[in-house]
PDB file of C-alpha atoms in Angstrom:
ATOM      1  CA  UNK A   1       7.296  -8.372  13.002  1.00 71.00           C
ATOM      2  CA  UNK A   2       8.629  -4.984  13.359  1.00 86.00           C
ATOM      3  CA  UNK A   3       5.830  -3.175  11.598  1.00 92.00           C
ATOM      4  CA  UNK A   4       3.151  -5.027  13.479  1.00 88.00           C
ATOM      5  CA  UNK A   5       4.830  -3.884  16.682  1.00 90.00           C
ATOM      6  CA  UNK A   6       4.702  -0.199  15.637  1.00 90.00           C
ATOM      7  CA  UNK A   7       1.296  -0.424  14.399  1.00 92.00           C
ATOM      8  CA  UNK A   8       0.157  -1.776  17.752  1.00 93.00           C
ATOM      9  CA  UNK A   9       1.333   1.496  19.358  1.00 94.00           C
ATOM     10  CA  UNK A  10       0.363   3.722  16.404  1.00 94.00           C
ATOM     11  CA  UNK A  11      -2.241   1.955  14.093  1.00 94.00           C
ATOM     12  CA  UNK A  12      -2.434   5.029  11.876  1.00 95.00           C
ATOM     13  CA  UNK A  13       1.250   5.370  11.207  1.00 96.00           C
ATOM     14  CA  UNK A  14       1.442   5.944   7.487  1.00 96.00           C
ATOM     15  CA  UNK A  15       5.105   5.049   7.097  1.00 96.00           C
ATOM     16  CA  UNK A  16       4.586   1.813   9.015  1.00 96.00           C
ATOM     17  CA  UNK A  17       1.498   0.825   7.009  1.00 97.00           C
ATOM     18  CA  UNK A  18       3.216   1.677   3.676  1.00 97.00           C
ATOM     19  CA  UNK A  19       6.429  -0.024   4.492  1.00 96.00           C
ATOM     20  CA  UNK A  20       4.559  -3.174   5.742  1.00 97.00           C
ATOM     21  CA  UNK A  21       2.731  -3.190   2.448  1.00 98.00           C
ATOM     22  CA  UNK A  22       5.989  -2.970   0.332  1.00 97.00           C
ATOM     23  CA  UNK A  23       7.369  -5.782   2.411  1.00 97.00           C
ATOM     24  CA  UNK A  24       4.285  -7.920   1.952  1.00 97.00           C
ATOM     25  CA  UNK A  25       4.251  -7.152  -1.735  1.00 97.00           C
ATOM     26  CA  UNK A  26       7.917  -8.247  -2.116  1.00 97.00           C
ATOM     27  CA  UNK A  27       7.070 -11.562  -0.382  1.00 97.00           C
ATOM     28  CA  UNK A  28       4.450 -11.925  -3.138  1.00 97.00           C
ATOM     29  CA  UNK A  29       1.565 -11.476  -0.618  1.00 97.00           C
ATOM     30  CA  UNK A  30       0.009  -9.004  -2.828  1.00 97.00           C
ATOM     31  CA  UNK A  31      -3.612  -9.021  -1.481  1.00 96.00           C
ATOM     32  CA  UNK A  32      -2.265  -8.460   2.281  1.00 97.00           C
ATOM     33  CA  UNK A  33      -0.043  -5.568   0.878  1.00 98.00           C
ATOM     34  CA  UNK A  34      -3.132  -3.959  -0.632  1.00 98.00           C
ATOM     35  CA  UNK A  35      -4.906  -4.109   2.717  1.00 98.00           C
ATOM     36  CA  UNK A  36      -2.099  -2.134   4.256  1.00 98.00           C
ATOM     37  CA  UNK A  37      -2.137   0.464   1.386  1.00 98.00           C
ATOM     38  CA  UNK A  38      -5.864   0.729   1.631  1.00 98.00           C
ATOM     39  CA  UNK A  39      -5.523   1.496   5.395  1.00 98.00           C
ATOM     40  CA  UNK A  40      -2.997   4.118   4.716  1.00 98.00           C
ATOM     41  CA  UNK A  41      -5.258   5.709   1.932  1.00 98.00           C
ATOM     42  CA  UNK A  42      -8.190   5.642   4.266  1.00 97.00           C
ATOM     43  CA  UNK A  43      -6.313   7.770   6.546  1.00 97.00           C
ATOM     44  CA  UNK A  44      -4.818  10.096   3.984  1.00 97.00           C
ATOM     45  CA  UNK A  45      -6.393   9.735   0.585  1.00 97.00           C
ATOM     46  CA  UNK A  46      -3.788  12.005  -0.880  1.00 96.00           C
ATOM     47  CA  UNK A  47      -0.769   9.788   0.260  1.00 97.00           C
ATOM     48  CA  UNK A  48       1.183   9.555  -2.993  1.00 97.00           C
ATOM     49  CA  UNK A  49       3.334   6.634  -1.669  1.00 97.00           C
ATOM     50  CA  UNK A  50       0.460   4.346  -0.667  1.00 98.00           C
ATOM     51  CA  UNK A  51      -1.477   5.157  -3.812  1.00 98.00           C
ATOM     52  CA  UNK A  52       1.552   4.415  -6.088  1.00 98.00           C
ATOM     53  CA  UNK A  53       2.442   1.137  -4.238  1.00 98.00           C
ATOM     54  CA  UNK A  54      -1.126  -0.083  -4.295  1.00 98.00           C
ATOM     55  CA  UNK A  55      -0.930   0.355  -8.098  1.00 98.00           C
ATOM     56  CA  UNK A  56       2.302  -1.682  -8.314  1.00 98.00           C
ATOM     57  CA  UNK A  57       0.715  -4.432  -6.187  1.00 98.00           C
ATOM     58  CA  UNK A  58      -2.311  -4.437  -8.539  1.00 98.00           C
ATOM     59  CA  UNK A  59       0.048  -4.820 -11.520  1.00 98.00           C
ATOM     60  CA  UNK A  60       1.416  -7.850  -9.772  1.00 97.00           C
ATOM     61  CA  UNK A  61      -1.998  -9.375  -9.374  1.00 97.00           C
ATOM     62  CA  UNK A  62      -2.462  -8.514 -13.267  1.00 98.00           C
ATOM     63  CA  UNK A  63      -5.333  -6.067 -12.339  1.00 98.00           C
ATOM     64  CA  UNK A  64      -4.296  -3.505 -14.672  1.00 98.00           C
ATOM     65  CA  UNK A  65      -7.200  -1.150 -14.919  1.00 97.00           C
ATOM     66  CA  UNK A  66      -7.532  -0.824 -11.088  1.00 97.00           C
ATOM     67  CA  UNK A  67      -3.657  -0.084 -11.119  1.00 98.00           C
ATOM     68  CA  UNK A  68      -4.118   2.719 -13.734  1.00 97.00           C
ATOM     69  CA  UNK A  69      -6.715   4.177 -11.407  1.00 97.00           C
ATOM     70  CA  UNK A  70      -4.133   4.334  -8.695  1.00 97.00           C
ATOM     71  CA  UNK A  71      -1.585   5.952 -10.799  1.00 97.00           C
ATOM     72  CA  UNK A  72      -4.090   8.571 -12.177  1.00 97.00           C
ATOM     73  CA  UNK A  73      -4.860   9.379  -8.554  1.00 95.00           C
ATOM     74  CA  UNK A  74      -1.047  10.041  -7.887  1.00 96.00           C
ATOM     75  CA  UNK A  75      -1.073  12.256 -10.991  1.00 96.00           C
ATOM     76  CA  UNK A  76      -4.005  14.329  -9.666  1.00 95.00           C
ATOM     77  CA  UNK A  77      -2.590  14.783  -6.132  1.00 90.00           C
TER      78      UNK A  77
END
């Protein structure tokens, strides 16, 4: 997979982590997507895209209170 190749060379590439997470979420692999978003957030806690996309993945998992926390983080950044 393209994103895995990019991440093998640059494991902290925020765009690759976020885009991989988006792709996994669209494939209904929500838990795996959240792992990608969490990695991006651990590198840059103020990463708006990763925090927002994690919230969207949590909505897909019906984890609404956790999703709201992600969106609140985005609003506070």
